[in-house]
PDB file of C-alpha atoms in Angstrom:
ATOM      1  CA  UNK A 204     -32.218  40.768  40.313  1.00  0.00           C
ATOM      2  CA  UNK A 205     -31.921  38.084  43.248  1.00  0.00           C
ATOM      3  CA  UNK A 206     -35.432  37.038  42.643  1.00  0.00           C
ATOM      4  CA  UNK A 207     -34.755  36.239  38.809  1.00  0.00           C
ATOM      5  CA  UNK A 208     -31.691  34.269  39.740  1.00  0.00           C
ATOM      6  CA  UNK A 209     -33.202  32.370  42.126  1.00  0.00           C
ATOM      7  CA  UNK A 210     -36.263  31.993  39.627  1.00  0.00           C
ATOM      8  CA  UNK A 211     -33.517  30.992  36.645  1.00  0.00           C
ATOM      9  CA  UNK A 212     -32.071  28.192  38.918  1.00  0.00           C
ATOM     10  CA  UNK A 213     -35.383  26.460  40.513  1.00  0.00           C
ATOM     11  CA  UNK A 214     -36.674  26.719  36.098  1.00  0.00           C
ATOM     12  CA  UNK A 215     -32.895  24.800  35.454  1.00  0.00           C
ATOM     13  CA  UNK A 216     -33.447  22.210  38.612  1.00  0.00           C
ATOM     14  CA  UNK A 217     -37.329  21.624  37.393  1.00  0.00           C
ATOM     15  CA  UNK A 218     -36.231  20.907  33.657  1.00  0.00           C
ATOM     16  CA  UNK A 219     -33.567  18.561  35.146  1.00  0.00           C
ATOM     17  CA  UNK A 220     -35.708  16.858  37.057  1.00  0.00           C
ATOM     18  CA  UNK A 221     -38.309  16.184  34.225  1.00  0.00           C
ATOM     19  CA  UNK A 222     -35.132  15.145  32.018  1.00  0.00           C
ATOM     20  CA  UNK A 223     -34.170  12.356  34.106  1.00  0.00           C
ATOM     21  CA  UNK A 224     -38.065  11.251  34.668  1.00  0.00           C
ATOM     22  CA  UNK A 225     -38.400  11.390  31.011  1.00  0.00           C
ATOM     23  CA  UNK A 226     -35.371   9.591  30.340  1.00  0.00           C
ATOM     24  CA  UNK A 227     -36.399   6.628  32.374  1.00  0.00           C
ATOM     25  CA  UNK A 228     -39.593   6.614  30.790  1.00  0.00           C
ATOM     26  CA  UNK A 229     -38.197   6.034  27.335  1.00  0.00           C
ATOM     27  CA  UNK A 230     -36.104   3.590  28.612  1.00  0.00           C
ATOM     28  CA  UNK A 231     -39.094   1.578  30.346  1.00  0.00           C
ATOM     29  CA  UNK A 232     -41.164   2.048  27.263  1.00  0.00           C
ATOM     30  CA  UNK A 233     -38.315   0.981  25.104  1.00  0.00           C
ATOM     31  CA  UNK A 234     -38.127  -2.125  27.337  1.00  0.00           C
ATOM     32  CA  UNK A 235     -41.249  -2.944  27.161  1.00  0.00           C
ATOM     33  CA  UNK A 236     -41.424  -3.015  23.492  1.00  0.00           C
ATOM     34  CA  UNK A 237     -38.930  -5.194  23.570  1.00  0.00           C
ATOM     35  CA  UNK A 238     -40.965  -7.925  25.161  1.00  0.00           C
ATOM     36  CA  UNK A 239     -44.148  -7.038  23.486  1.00  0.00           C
ATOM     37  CA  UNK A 240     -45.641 -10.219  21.652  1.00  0.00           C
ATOM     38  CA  UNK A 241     -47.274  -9.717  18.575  1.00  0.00           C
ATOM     39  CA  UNK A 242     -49.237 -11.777  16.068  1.00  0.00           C
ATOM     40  CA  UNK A 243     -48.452 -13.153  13.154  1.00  0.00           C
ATOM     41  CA  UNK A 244     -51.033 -10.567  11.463  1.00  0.00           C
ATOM     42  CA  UNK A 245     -48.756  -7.824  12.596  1.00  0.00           C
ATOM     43  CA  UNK A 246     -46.033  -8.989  11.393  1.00  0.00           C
ATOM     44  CA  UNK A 247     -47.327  -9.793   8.130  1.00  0.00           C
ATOM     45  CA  UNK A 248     -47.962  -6.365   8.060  1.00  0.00           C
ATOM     46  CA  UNK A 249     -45.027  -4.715   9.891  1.00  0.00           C
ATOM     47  CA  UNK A 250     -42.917  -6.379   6.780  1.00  0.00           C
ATOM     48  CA  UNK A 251     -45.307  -6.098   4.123  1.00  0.00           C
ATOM     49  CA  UNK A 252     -44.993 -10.409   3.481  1.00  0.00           C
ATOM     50  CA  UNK A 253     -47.696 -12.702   2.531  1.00  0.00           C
ATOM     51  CA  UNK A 254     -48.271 -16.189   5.331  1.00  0.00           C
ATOM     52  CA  UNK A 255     -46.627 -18.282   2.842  1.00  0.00           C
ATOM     53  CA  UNK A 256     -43.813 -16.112   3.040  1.00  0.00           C
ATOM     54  CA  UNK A 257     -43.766 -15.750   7.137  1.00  0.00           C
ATOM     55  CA  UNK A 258     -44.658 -19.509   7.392  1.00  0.00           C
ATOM     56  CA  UNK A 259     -40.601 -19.726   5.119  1.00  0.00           C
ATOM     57  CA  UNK A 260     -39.471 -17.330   8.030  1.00  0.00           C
ATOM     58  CA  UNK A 261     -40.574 -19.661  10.608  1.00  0.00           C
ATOM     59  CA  UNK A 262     -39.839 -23.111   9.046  1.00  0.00           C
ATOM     60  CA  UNK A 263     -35.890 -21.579   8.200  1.00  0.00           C
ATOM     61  CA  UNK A 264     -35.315 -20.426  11.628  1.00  0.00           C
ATOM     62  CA  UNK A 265     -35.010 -16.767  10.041  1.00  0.00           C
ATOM     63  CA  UNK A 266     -37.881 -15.874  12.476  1.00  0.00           C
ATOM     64  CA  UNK A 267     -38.562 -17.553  15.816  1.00  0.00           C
ATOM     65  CA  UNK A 268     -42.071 -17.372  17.428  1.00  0.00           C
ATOM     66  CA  UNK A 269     -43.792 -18.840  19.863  1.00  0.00           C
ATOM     67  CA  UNK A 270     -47.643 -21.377  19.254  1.00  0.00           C
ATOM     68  CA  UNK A 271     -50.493 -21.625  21.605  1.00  0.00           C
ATOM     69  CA  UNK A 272     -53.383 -23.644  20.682  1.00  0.00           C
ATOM     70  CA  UNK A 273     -52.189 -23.004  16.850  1.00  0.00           C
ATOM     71  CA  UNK A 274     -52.005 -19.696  17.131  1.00  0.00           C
ATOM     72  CA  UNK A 275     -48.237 -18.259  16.421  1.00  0.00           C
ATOM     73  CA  UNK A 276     -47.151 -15.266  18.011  1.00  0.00           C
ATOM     74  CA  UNK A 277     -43.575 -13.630  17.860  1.00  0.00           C
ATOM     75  CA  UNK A 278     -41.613 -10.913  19.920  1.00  0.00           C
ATOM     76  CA  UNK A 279     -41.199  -7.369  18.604  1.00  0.00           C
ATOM     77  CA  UNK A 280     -37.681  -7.456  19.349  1.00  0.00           C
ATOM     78  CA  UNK A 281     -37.122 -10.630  17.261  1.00  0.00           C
ATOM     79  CA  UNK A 282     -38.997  -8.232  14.407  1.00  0.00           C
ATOM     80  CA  UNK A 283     -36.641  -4.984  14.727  1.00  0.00           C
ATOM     81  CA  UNK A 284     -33.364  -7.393  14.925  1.00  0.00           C
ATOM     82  CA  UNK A 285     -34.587  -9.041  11.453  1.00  0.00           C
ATOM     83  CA  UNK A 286     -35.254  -5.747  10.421  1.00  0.00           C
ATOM     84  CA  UNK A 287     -31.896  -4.109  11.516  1.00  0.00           C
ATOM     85  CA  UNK A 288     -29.586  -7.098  10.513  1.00  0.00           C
ATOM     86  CA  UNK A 289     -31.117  -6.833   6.624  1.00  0.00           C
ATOM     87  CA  UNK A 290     -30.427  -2.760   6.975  1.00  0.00           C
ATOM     88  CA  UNK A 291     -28.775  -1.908   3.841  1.00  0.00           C
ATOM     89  CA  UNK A 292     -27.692   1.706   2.594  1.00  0.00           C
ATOM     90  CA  UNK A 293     -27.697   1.338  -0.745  1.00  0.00           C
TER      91      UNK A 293
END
């Protein structure tokens, strides 16, 4: 009966241990997302808009990205935000 107990509470410590490394995993990974760049491709396709469309995002200041050597490039974050501040449950 000791041996189960003992086998119960090392199982318990184990899946506590792989809770908290999981848990700063997601929050790493989450991070990271948040400072992902993507291109303007992606986002095209992430919100299902054609370039004219994206290139009304930019010029409006409804999107902000960033341009090297003409190509544009925008954070993922800046994405999900846009995303989350149109939410609507209707």
């Amino acid at each position: 009966m000791q041996e189960v107990l003992l086998l119960v509470k090392t199982i318990r410590s184990d899946i506590q241990t792989l809770q908290t490394k999981l848990d700063k995993f997601v929050k790493t990974h989450s991070q990271q997302l948040k400072e992902e760049w993507i291109t303007k491709e992606e986002v095209m396709s992430i919100l299902n808009i054609s370039p004219r469309k994206l290139q009304t995002m930019r010029d409006n200041g409804t999107l902000p990205f960033s341009q090297i050597d003409g190509k544009m490039y925008y954070r993922a974050s800046d994405v999900e935000n846009l995303l989350k501040h149109n939410y609507s449950r209707r």
